[in-house]
mmCIF file with all atom_site columns, N, CA and C in Angstrom:
data_model
loop_
_atom_site.group_PDB
_atom_site.id
_atom_site.type_symbol
_atom_site.label_atom_id
_atom_site.label_alt_id
_atom_site.label_comp_id
_atom_site.label_asym_id
_atom_site.label_entity_id
_atom_site.label_seq_id
_atom_site.pdbx_PDB_ins_code
_atom_site.Cartn_x
_atom_site.Cartn_y
_atom_site.Cartn_z
_atom_site.occupancy
_atom_site.B_iso_or_equiv
_atom_site.pdbx_formal_charge
_atom_site.auth_seq_id
_atom_site.auth_comp_id
_atom_site.auth_asym_id
_atom_site.auth_atom_id
_atom_site.pdbx_PDB_model_num
ATOM 1   N N  . GLY A 1 1  ? 24.331  -4.073  -19.298 1.00 64.00 ? 300 GLY A N  1
ATOM 2   C CA . GLY A 1 1  ? 23.730  -4.090  -17.987 1.00 64.00 ? 300 GLY A CA 1
ATOM 3   C C  . GLY A 1 1  ? 23.920  -5.425  -17.309 1.00 64.00 ? 300 GLY A C  1
ATOM 4   N N  . ASP A 1 2  ? 23.543  -5.439  -16.079 1.00 74.00 ? 301 ASP A N  1
ATOM 5   C CA . ASP A 1 2  ? 23.637  -6.652  -15.264 1.00 74.00 ? 301 ASP A CA 1
ATOM 6   C C  . ASP A 1 2  ? 22.425  -7.542  -15.484 1.00 74.00 ? 301 ASP A C  1
ATOM 7   N N  . LEU A 1 3  ? 22.654  -8.834  -15.425 1.00 70.00 ? 302 LEU A N  1
ATOM 8   C CA . LEU A 1 3  ? 21.582  -9.812  -15.500 1.00 70.00 ? 302 LEU A CA 1
ATOM 9   C C  . LEU A 1 3  ? 21.158  -10.150 -14.085 1.00 70.00 ? 302 LEU A C  1
ATOM 10  N N  . ILE A 1 4  ? 19.874  -10.025 -13.799 1.00 68.00 ? 303 ILE A N  1
ATOM 11  C CA . ILE A 1 4  ? 19.345  -10.346 -12.475 1.00 68.00 ? 303 ILE A CA 1
ATOM 12  C C  . ILE A 1 4  ? 18.396  -11.521 -12.617 1.00 68.00 ? 303 ILE A C  1
ATOM 13  N N  . ILE A 1 5  ? 18.635  -12.559 -11.858 1.00 70.00 ? 304 ILE A N  1
ATOM 14  C CA . ILE A 1 5  ? 17.743  -13.720 -11.823 1.00 70.00 ? 304 ILE A CA 1
ATOM 15  C C  . ILE A 1 5  ? 17.028  -13.687 -10.487 1.00 70.00 ? 304 ILE A C  1
ATOM 16  N N  . TYR A 1 6  ? 15.714  -13.725 -10.536 1.00 68.00 ? 305 TYR A N  1
ATOM 17  C CA . TYR A 1 6  ? 14.913  -13.608 -9.324  1.00 68.00 ? 305 TYR A CA 1
ATOM 18  C C  . TYR A 1 6  ? 13.969  -14.796 -9.247  1.00 68.00 ? 305 TYR A C  1
ATOM 19  N N  . ILE A 1 7  ? 14.058  -15.574 -8.181  1.00 73.00 ? 306 ILE A N  1
ATOM 20  C CA . ILE A 1 7  ? 13.200  -16.740 -7.985  1.00 73.00 ? 306 ILE A CA 1
ATOM 21  C C  . ILE A 1 7  ? 12.062  -16.349 -7.052  1.00 73.00 ? 306 ILE A C  1
ATOM 22  N N  . MET A 1 8  ? 10.846  -16.502 -7.539  1.00 74.00 ? 307 MET A N  1
ATOM 23  C CA . MET A 1 8  ? 9.674   -16.183 -6.731  1.00 74.00 ? 307 MET A CA 1
ATOM 24  C C  . MET A 1 8  ? 9.123   -17.461 -6.120  1.00 74.00 ? 307 MET A C  1
ATOM 25  N N  . ARG A 1 9  ? 8.923   -17.434 -4.819  1.00 77.00 ? 308 ARG A N  1
ATOM 26  C CA . ARG A 1 9  ? 8.403   -18.601 -4.114  1.00 77.00 ? 308 ARG A CA 1
ATOM 27  C C  . ARG A 1 9  ? 7.072   -18.249 -3.463  1.00 77.00 ? 308 ARG A C  1
ATOM 28  N N  . GLY A 1 10 ? 6.312   -19.270 -3.114  1.00 79.00 ? 309 GLY A N  1
ATOM 29  C CA . GLY A 1 10 ? 5.081   -19.059 -2.380  1.00 79.00 ? 309 GLY A CA 1
ATOM 30  C C  . GLY A 1 10 ? 3.813   -19.211 -3.192  1.00 79.00 ? 309 GLY A C  1
ATOM 31  N N  . TYR A 1 11 ? 3.955   -19.398 -4.490  1.00 80.00 ? 310 TYR A N  1
ATOM 32  C CA . TYR A 1 11 ? 2.773   -19.555 -5.327  1.00 80.00 ? 310 TYR A CA 1
ATOM 33  C C  . TYR A 1 11 ? 2.342   -21.005 -5.377  1.00 80.00 ? 310 TYR A C  1
ATOM 34  N N  . THR A 1 12 ? 1.044   -21.220 -5.580  1.00 81.00 ? 311 THR A N  1
ATOM 35  C CA . THR A 1 12 ? 0.523   -22.571 -5.763  1.00 81.00 ? 311 THR A CA 1
ATOM 36  C C  . THR A 1 12 ? 0.133   -22.803 -7.218  1.00 81.00 ? 311 THR A C  1
ATOM 37  N N  . SER A 1 13 ? 0.400   -21.801 -8.063  1.00 83.00 ? 312 SER A N  1
ATOM 38  C CA . SER A 1 13 ? 0.029   -21.889 -9.464  1.00 83.00 ? 312 SER A CA 1
ATOM 39  C C  . SER A 1 13 ? 1.017   -21.080 -10.310 1.00 83.00 ? 312 SER A C  1
ATOM 40  N N  . ILE A 1 14 ? 0.791   -21.039 -11.598 1.00 84.00 ? 313 ILE A N  1
ATOM 41  C CA . ILE A 1 14 ? 1.677   -20.379 -12.548 1.00 84.00 ? 313 ILE A CA 1
ATOM 42  C C  . ILE A 1 14 ? 1.613   -18.859 -12.378 1.00 84.00 ? 313 ILE A C  1
ATOM 43  N N  . VAL A 1 15 ? 2.766   -18.209 -12.378 1.00 85.00 ? 314 VAL A N  1
ATOM 44  C CA . VAL A 1 15 ? 2.843   -16.749 -12.360 1.00 85.00 ? 314 VAL A CA 1
ATOM 45  C C  . VAL A 1 15 ? 2.538   -16.257 -13.774 1.00 85.00 ? 314 VAL A C  1
ATOM 46  N N  . THR A 1 16 ? 1.551   -15.369 -13.897 1.00 84.00 ? 315 THR A N  1
ATOM 47  C CA . THR A 1 16 ? 1.090   -14.919 -15.207 1.00 84.00 ? 315 THR A CA 1
ATOM 48  C C  . THR A 1 16 ? 1.422   -13.459 -15.503 1.00 84.00 ? 315 THR A C  1
ATOM 49  N N  . SER A 1 17 ? 1.884   -12.710 -14.504 1.00 84.00 ? 316 SER A N  1
ATOM 50  C CA . SER A 1 17 ? 2.171   -11.295 -14.718 1.00 84.00 ? 316 SER A CA 1
ATOM 51  C C  . SER A 1 17 ? 3.249   -10.822 -13.762 1.00 84.00 ? 316 SER A C  1
ATOM 52  N N  . VAL A 1 18 ? 4.160   -9.995  -14.272 1.00 86.00 ? 317 VAL A N  1
ATOM 53  C CA . VAL A 1 18 ? 5.235   -9.436  -13.455 1.00 86.00 ? 317 VAL A CA 1
ATOM 54  C C  . VAL A 1 18 ? 5.439   -7.983  -13.863 1.00 86.00 ? 317 VAL A C  1
ATOM 55  N N  . ALA A 1 19 ? 5.620   -7.105  -12.887 1.00 86.00 ? 318 ALA A N  1
ATOM 56  C CA . ALA A 1 19 ? 5.920   -5.703  -13.165 1.00 86.00 ? 318 ALA A CA 1
ATOM 57  C C  . ALA A 1 19 ? 6.946   -5.222  -12.144 1.00 86.00 ? 318 ALA A C  1
ATOM 58  N N  . ILE A 1 20 ? 7.877   -4.391  -12.601 1.00 85.00 ? 319 ILE A N  1
ATOM 59  C CA . ILE A 1 20 ? 8.898   -3.825  -11.717 1.00 85.00 ? 319 ILE A CA 1
ATOM 60  C C  . ILE A 1 20 ? 8.729   -2.313  -11.708 1.00 85.00 ? 319 ILE A C  1
ATOM 61  N N  . SER A 1 21 ? 8.705   -1.747  -10.500 1.00 86.00 ? 320 SER A N  1
ATOM 62  C CA . SER A 1 21 ? 8.522   -0.308  -10.379 1.00 86.00 ? 320 SER A CA 1
ATOM 63  C C  . SER A 1 21 ? 9.513   0.267   -9.391  1.00 86.00 ? 320 SER A C  1
ATOM 64  N N  . PRO A 1 22 ? 10.129  1.400   -9.734  1.00 78.00 ? 321 PRO A N  1
ATOM 65  C CA . PRO A 1 22 ? 10.969  2.064   -8.751  1.00 78.00 ? 321 PRO A CA 1
ATOM 66  C C  . PRO A 1 22 ? 10.080  2.667   -7.662  1.00 78.00 ? 321 PRO A C  1
ATOM 67  N N  . SER A 1 23 ? 10.532  2.569   -6.444  1.00 75.00 ? 322 SER A N  1
ATOM 68  C CA . SER A 1 23 ? 9.823   3.171   -5.325  1.00 75.00 ? 322 SER A CA 1
ATOM 69  C C  . SER A 1 23 ? 10.808  4.044   -4.566  1.00 75.00 ? 322 SER A C  1
ATOM 70  N N  . PRO A 1 24 ? 10.343  4.926   -3.695  1.00 78.00 ? 323 PRO A N  1
ATOM 71  C CA . PRO A 1 24 ? 11.258  5.821   -2.986  1.00 78.00 ? 323 PRO A CA 1
ATOM 72  C C  . PRO A 1 24 ? 12.343  5.097   -2.187  1.00 78.00 ? 323 PRO A C  1
ATOM 73  N N  . ASP A 1 25 ? 12.039  3.893   -1.706  1.00 75.00 ? 324 ASP A N  1
ATOM 74  C CA . ASP A 1 25 ? 13.005  3.166   -0.881  1.00 75.00 ? 324 ASP A CA 1
ATOM 75  C C  . ASP A 1 25 ? 13.588  1.933   -1.571  1.00 75.00 ? 324 ASP A C  1
ATOM 76  N N  . GLY A 1 26 ? 13.529  1.860   -2.870  1.00 74.00 ? 325 GLY A N  1
ATOM 77  C CA . GLY A 1 26 ? 14.086  0.726   -3.604  1.00 74.00 ? 325 GLY A CA 1
ATOM 78  C C  . GLY A 1 26 ? 13.106  0.230   -4.651  1.00 74.00 ? 325 GLY A C  1
ATOM 79  N N  . LEU A 1 27 ? 13.436  -0.847  -5.334  1.00 86.00 ? 326 LEU A N  1
ATOM 80  C CA . LEU A 1 27 ? 12.579  -1.389  -6.381  1.00 86.00 ? 326 LEU A CA 1
ATOM 81  C C  . LEU A 1 27 ? 11.557  -2.356  -5.811  1.00 86.00 ? 326 LEU A C  1
ATOM 82  N N  . LEU A 1 28 ? 10.344  -2.296  -6.341  1.00 87.00 ? 327 LEU A N  1
ATOM 83  C CA . LEU A 1 28 ? 9.300   -3.239  -5.972  1.00 87.00 ? 327 LEU A CA 1
ATOM 84  C C  . LEU A 1 28 ? 8.986   -4.133  -7.161  1.00 87.00 ? 327 LEU A C  1
ATOM 85  N N  . LEU A 1 29 ? 8.711   -5.395  -6.874  1.00 87.00 ? 328 LEU A N  1
ATOM 86  C CA . LEU A 1 29 ? 8.303   -6.357  -7.886  1.00 87.00 ? 328 LEU A CA 1
ATOM 87  C C  . LEU A 1 29 ? 6.876   -6.773  -7.564  1.00 87.00 ? 328 LEU A C  1
ATOM 88  N N  . ALA A 1 30 ? 5.967   -6.582  -8.510  1.00 87.00 ? 329 ALA A N  1
ATOM 89  C CA . ALA A 1 30 ? 4.591   -7.057  -8.365  1.00 87.00 ? 329 ALA A CA 1
ATOM 90  C C  . ALA A 1 30 ? 4.450   -8.291  -9.238  1.00 87.00 ? 329 ALA A C  1
ATOM 91  N N  . SER A 1 31 ? 3.829   -9.318  -8.708  1.00 87.00 ? 330 SER A N  1
ATOM 92  C CA . SER A 1 31 ? 3.601   -10.519 -9.499  1.00 87.00 ? 330 SER A CA 1
ATOM 93  C C  . SER A 1 31 ? 2.200   -11.048 -9.208  1.00 87.00 ? 330 SER A C  1
ATOM 94  N N  . GLY A 1 32 ? 1.551   -11.515 -10.267 1.00 84.00 ? 331 GLY A N  1
ATOM 95  C CA . GLY A 1 32 ? 0.213   -12.083 -10.139 1.00 84.00 ? 331 GLY A CA 1
ATOM 96  C C  . GLY A 1 32 ? 0.200   -13.477 -10.720 1.00 84.00 ? 331 GLY A C  1
ATOM 97  N N  . SER A 1 33 ? -0.742  -14.278 -10.256 1.00 84.00 ? 332 SER A N  1
ATOM 98  C CA . SER A 1 33 ? -0.736  -15.671 -10.692 1.00 84.00 ? 332 SER A CA 1
ATOM 99  C C  . SER A 1 33 ? -2.136  -16.204 -10.961 1.00 84.00 ? 332 SER A C  1
ATOM 100 N N  . TRP A 1 34 ? -2.151  -17.413 -11.477 1.00 83.00 ? 333 TRP A N  1
ATOM 101 C CA . TRP A 1 34 ? -3.396  -18.096 -11.798 1.00 83.00 ? 333 TRP A CA 1
ATOM 102 C C  . TRP A 1 34 ? -4.208  -18.375 -10.541 1.00 83.00 ? 333 TRP A C  1
ATOM 103 N N  . ASP A 1 35 ? -3.576  -18.396 -9.365  1.00 81.00 ? 334 ASP A N  1
ATOM 104 C CA . ASP A 1 35 ? -4.311  -18.643 -8.115  1.00 81.00 ? 334 ASP A CA 1
ATOM 105 C C  . ASP A 1 35 ? -4.928  -17.373 -7.537  1.00 81.00 ? 334 ASP A C  1
ATOM 106 N N  . LYS A 1 36 ? -5.010  -16.294 -8.355  1.00 81.00 ? 335 LYS A N  1
ATOM 107 C CA . LYS A 1 36 ? -5.682  -15.036 -8.013  1.00 81.00 ? 335 LYS A CA 1
ATOM 108 C C  . LYS A 1 36 ? -4.989  -14.269 -6.890  1.00 81.00 ? 335 LYS A C  1
ATOM 109 N N  . ILE A 1 37 ? -3.690  -14.411 -6.781  1.00 83.00 ? 336 ILE A N  1
ATOM 110 C CA . ILE A 1 37 ? -2.919  -13.741 -5.734  1.00 83.00 ? 336 ILE A CA 1
ATOM 111 C C  . ILE A 1 37 ? -1.938  -12.766 -6.375  1.00 83.00 ? 336 ILE A C  1
ATOM 112 N N  . VAL A 1 38 ? -1.845  -11.573 -5.794  1.00 84.00 ? 337 VAL A N  1
ATOM 113 C CA . VAL A 1 38 ? -0.851  -10.582 -6.187  1.00 84.00 ? 337 VAL A CA 1
ATOM 114 C C  . VAL A 1 38 ? 0.094   -10.401 -5.014  1.00 84.00 ? 337 VAL A C  1
ATOM 115 N N  . ARG A 1 39 ? 1.383   -10.437 -5.301  1.00 87.00 ? 338 ARG A N  1
ATOM 116 C CA . ARG A 1 39 ? 2.399   -10.254 -4.253  1.00 87.00 ? 338 ARG A CA 1
ATOM 117 C C  . ARG A 1 39 ? 3.287   -9.076  -4.619  1.00 87.00 ? 338 ARG A C  1
ATOM 118 N N  . LEU A 1 40 ? 3.603   -8.256  -3.620  1.00 88.00 ? 339 LEU A N  1
ATOM 119 C CA . LEU A 1 40 ? 4.580   -7.178  -3.773  1.00 88.00 ? 339 LEU A CA 1
ATOM 120 C C  . LEU A 1 40 ? 5.815   -7.557  -2.990  1.00 88.00 ? 339 LEU A C  1
ATOM 121 N N  . ARG A 1 41 ? 6.964   -7.515  -3.641  1.00 88.00 ? 340 ARG A N  1
ATOM 122 C CA . ARG A 1 41 ? 8.227   -7.876  -2.998  1.00 88.00 ? 340 ARG A CA 1
ATOM 123 C C  . ARG A 1 41 ? 9.237   -6.750  -3.131  1.00 88.00 ? 340 ARG A C  1
ATOM 124 N N  . ASP A 1 42 ? 10.088  -6.651  -2.145  1.00 88.00 ? 341 ASP A N  1
ATOM 125 C CA . ASP A 1 42 ? 11.222  -5.740  -2.174  1.00 88.00 ? 341 ASP A CA 1
ATOM 126 C C  . ASP A 1 42 ? 12.316  -6.427  -2.968  1.00 88.00 ? 341 ASP A C  1
ATOM 127 N N  . MET A 1 43 ? 12.757  -5.819  -4.060  1.00 84.00 ? 342 MET A N  1
ATOM 128 C CA . MET A 1 43 ? 13.766  -6.446  -4.913  1.00 84.00 ? 342 MET A CA 1
ATOM 129 C C  . MET A 1 43 ? 15.129  -6.577  -4.230  1.00 84.00 ? 342 MET A C  1
ATOM 130 N N  . ALA A 1 44 ? 15.443  -5.673  -3.322  1.00 83.00 ? 343 ALA A N  1
ATOM 131 C CA . ALA A 1 44 ? 16.750  -5.718  -2.665  1.00 83.00 ? 343 ALA A CA 1
ATOM 132 C C  . ALA A 1 44 ? 16.845  -6.864  -1.670  1.00 83.00 ? 343 ALA A C  1
ATOM 133 N N  . THR A 1 45 ? 15.747  -7.149  -0.964  1.00 85.00 ? 344 THR A N  1
ATOM 134 C CA . THR A 1 45 ? 15.788  -8.164  0.093   1.00 85.00 ? 344 THR A CA 1
ATOM 135 C C  . THR A 1 45 ? 15.056  -9.447  -0.266  1.00 85.00 ? 344 THR A C  1
ATOM 136 N N  . GLY A 1 46 ? 14.115  -9.362  -1.212  1.00 82.00 ? 345 GLY A N  1
ATOM 137 C CA . GLY A 1 46 ? 13.281  -10.506 -1.545  1.00 82.00 ? 345 GLY A CA 1
ATOM 138 C C  . GLY A 1 46 ? 12.100  -10.667 -0.608  1.00 82.00 ? 345 GLY A C  1
ATOM 139 N N  . ASN A 1 47 ? 12.005  -9.812  0.407   1.00 87.00 ? 346 ASN A N  1
ATOM 140 C CA . ASN A 1 47 ? 10.917  -9.918  1.380   1.00 87.00 ? 346 ASN A CA 1
ATOM 141 C C  . ASN A 1 47 ? 9.592   -9.469  0.773   1.00 87.00 ? 346 ASN A C  1
ATOM 142 N N  . GLU A 1 48 ? 8.526   -10.185 1.133   1.00 88.00 ? 347 GLU A N  1
ATOM 143 C CA . GLU A 1 48 ? 7.194   -9.778  0.710   1.00 88.00 ? 347 GLU A CA 1
ATOM 144 C C  . GLU A 1 48 ? 6.753   -8.567  1.516   1.00 88.00 ? 347 GLU A C  1
ATOM 145 N N  . ARG A 1 49 ? 6.193   -7.606  0.825   1.00 89.00 ? 348 ARG A N  1
ATOM 146 C CA . ARG A 1 49 ? 5.630   -6.435  1.499   1.00 89.00 ? 348 ARG A CA 1
ATOM 147 C C  . ARG A 1 49 ? 4.122   -6.545  1.620   1.00 89.00 ? 348 ARG A C  1
ATOM 148 N N  . CYS A 1 50 ? 3.507   -7.239  0.674   1.00 88.00 ? 349 CYS A N  1
ATOM 149 C CA . CYS A 1 50 ? 2.051   -7.329  0.658   1.00 88.00 ? 349 CYS A CA 1
ATOM 150 C C  . CYS A 1 50 ? 1.633   -8.555  -0.139  1.00 88.00 ? 349 CYS A C  1
ATOM 151 N N  . VAL A 1 51 ? 0.588   -9.228  0.335   1.00 87.00 ? 350 VAL A N  1
ATOM 152 C CA . VAL A 1 51 ? -0.029  -10.322 -0.403  1.00 87.00 ? 350 VAL A CA 1
ATOM 153 C C  . VAL A 1 51 ? -1.523  -10.020 -0.449  1.00 87.00 ? 350 VAL A C  1
ATOM 154 N N  . ALA A 1 52 ? -2.082  -9.995  -1.643  1.00 83.00 ? 351 ALA A N  1
ATOM 155 C CA . ALA A 1 52 ? -3.502  -9.704  -1.794  1.00 83.00 ? 351 ALA A CA 1
ATOM 156 C C  . ALA A 1 52 ? -4.165  -10.816 -2.591  1.00 83.00 ? 351 ALA A C  1
ATOM 157 N N  . ALA A 1 53 ? -5.256  -11.323 -2.061  1.00 81.00 ? 352 ALA A N  1
ATOM 158 C CA . ALA A 1 53 ? -6.025  -12.362 -2.740  1.00 81.00 ? 352 ALA A CA 1
ATOM 159 C C  . ALA A 1 53 ? -7.484  -11.941 -2.757  1.00 81.00 ? 352 ALA A C  1
ATOM 160 N N  . HIS A 1 54 ? -8.189  -12.335 -3.782  1.00 68.00 ? 353 HIS A N  1
ATOM 161 C CA . HIS A 1 54 ? -9.607  -12.012 -3.874  1.00 68.00 ? 353 HIS A CA 1
ATOM 162 C C  . HIS A 1 54 ? -10.361 -13.294 -4.187  1.00 68.00 ? 353 HIS A C  1
ATOM 163 N N  . PRO A 1 55 ? -10.838 -13.993 -3.155  1.00 67.00 ? 354 PRO A N  1
ATOM 164 C CA . PRO A 1 55 ? -11.485 -15.289 -3.366  1.00 67.00 ? 354 PRO A CA 1
ATOM 165 C C  . PRO A 1 55 ? -12.812 -15.220 -4.114  1.00 67.00 ? 354 PRO A C  1
ATOM 166 N N  . GLN A 1 56 ? -13.410 -14.045 -4.232  1.00 61.00 ? 355 GLN A N  1
ATOM 167 C CA . GLN A 1 56 ? -14.716 -13.948 -4.896  1.00 61.00 ? 355 GLN A CA 1
ATOM 168 C C  . GLN A 1 56 ? -14.603 -13.709 -6.397  1.00 61.00 ? 355 GLN A C  1
ATOM 169 N N  . ILE A 1 57 ? -13.382 -13.563 -6.889  1.00 57.00 ? 356 ILE A N  1
ATOM 170 C CA . ILE A 1 57 ? -13.211 -13.448 -8.344  1.00 57.00 ? 356 ILE A CA 1
ATOM 171 C C  . ILE A 1 57 ? -13.575 -14.779 -8.965  1.00 57.00 ? 356 ILE A C  1
ATOM 172 N N  . GLY A 1 58 ? -14.258 -14.751 -10.087 1.00 56.00 ? 357 GLY A N  1
ATOM 173 C CA . GLY A 1 58 ? -14.626 -15.984 -10.769 1.00 56.00 ? 357 GLY A CA 1
ATOM 174 C C  . GLY A 1 58 ? -13.393 -16.701 -11.287 1.00 56.00 ? 357 GLY A C  1
ATOM 175 N N  . ALA A 1 59 ? -13.618 -17.722 -12.067 1.00 57.00 ? 358 ALA A N  1
ATOM 176 C CA . ALA A 1 59 ? -12.505 -18.476 -12.635 1.00 57.00 ? 358 ALA A CA 1
ATOM 177 C C  . ALA A 1 59 ? -11.610 -17.536 -13.425 1.00 57.00 ? 358 ALA A C  1
ATOM 178 N N  . GLY A 1 60 ? -10.350 -17.633 -13.227 1.00 61.00 ? 359 GLY A N  1
ATOM 179 C CA . GLY A 1 60 ? -9.426  -16.778 -13.958 1.00 61.00 ? 359 GLY A CA 1
ATOM 180 C C  . GLY A 1 60 ? -8.169  -16.523 -13.177 1.00 61.00 ? 359 GLY A C  1
ATOM 181 N N  . ALA A 1 61 ? -7.351  -15.648 -13.699 1.00 64.00 ? 360 ALA A N  1
ATOM 182 C CA . ALA A 1 61 ? -6.043  -15.383 -13.134 1.00 64.00 ? 360 ALA A CA 1
ATOM 183 C C  . ALA A 1 61 ? -5.785  -13.894 -13.130 1.00 64.00 ? 360 ALA A C  1
ATOM 184 N N  . VAL A 1 62 ? -4.688  -13.495 -12.489 1.00 66.00 ? 361 VAL A N  1
ATOM 185 C CA . VAL A 1 62 ? -4.218  -12.124 -12.545 1.00 66.00 ? 361 VAL A CA 1
ATOM 186 C C  . VAL A 1 62 ? -3.352  -12.011 -13.791 1.00 66.00 ? 361 VAL A C  1
ATOM 187 N N  . PHE A 1 63 ? -3.780  -11.236 -14.779 1.00 64.00 ? 362 PHE A N  1
ATOM 188 C CA . PHE A 1 63 ? -3.035  -11.108 -16.016 1.00 64.00 ? 362 PHE A CA 1
ATOM 189 C C  . PHE A 1 63 ? -2.328  -9.780  -16.167 1.00 64.00 ? 362 PHE A C  1
ATOM 190 N N  . SER A 1 64 ? -2.517  -8.868  -15.217 1.00 65.00 ? 363 SER A N  1
ATOM 191 C CA . SER A 1 64 ? -1.874  -7.580  -15.323 1.00 65.00 ? 363 SER A CA 1
ATOM 192 C C  . SER A 1 64 ? -1.571  -7.029  -13.944 1.00 65.00 ? 363 SER A C  1
ATOM 193 N N  . CYS A 1 65 ? -0.344  -6.529  -13.770 1.00 64.00 ? 364 CYS A N  1
ATOM 194 C CA . CYS A 1 65 ? 0.086   -5.919  -12.502 1.00 64.00 ? 364 CYS A CA 1
ATOM 195 C C  . CYS A 1 65 ? 0.718   -4.558  -12.798 1.00 64.00 ? 364 CYS A C  1
ATOM 196 N N  . PRO A 1 66 ? -0.070  -3.602  -13.298 1.00 62.00 ? 365 PRO A N  1
ATOM 197 C CA . PRO A 1 66 ? 0.523   -2.301  -13.591 1.00 62.00 ? 365 PRO A CA 1
ATOM 198 C C  . PRO A 1 66 ? 0.765   -1.484  -12.338 1.00 62.00 ? 365 PRO A C  1
ATOM 199 N N  . PHE A 1 67 ? 1.754   -0.621  -12.399 1.00 60.00 ? 366 PHE A N  1
ATOM 200 C CA . PHE A 1 67 ? 1.993   0.311   -11.295 1.00 60.00 ? 366 PHE A CA 1
ATOM 201 C C  . PHE A 1 67 ? 1.464   1.656   -11.681 1.00 60.00 ? 366 PHE A C  1
#
């Protein structure tokens, strides 16, 4: 298979979780980080589709991004 290297930008902390899911219009990449942010990106373009943050979560990180 092909090797794909994907650089994720926009985080202020360590990325702790990554999940890839096929979607009807291409592949989506979900990533979560220690700064309590989950981002959904289009794998074909690299564009963000959604950014979700929850400031009321206590100390901790996003450790799972299941589809």
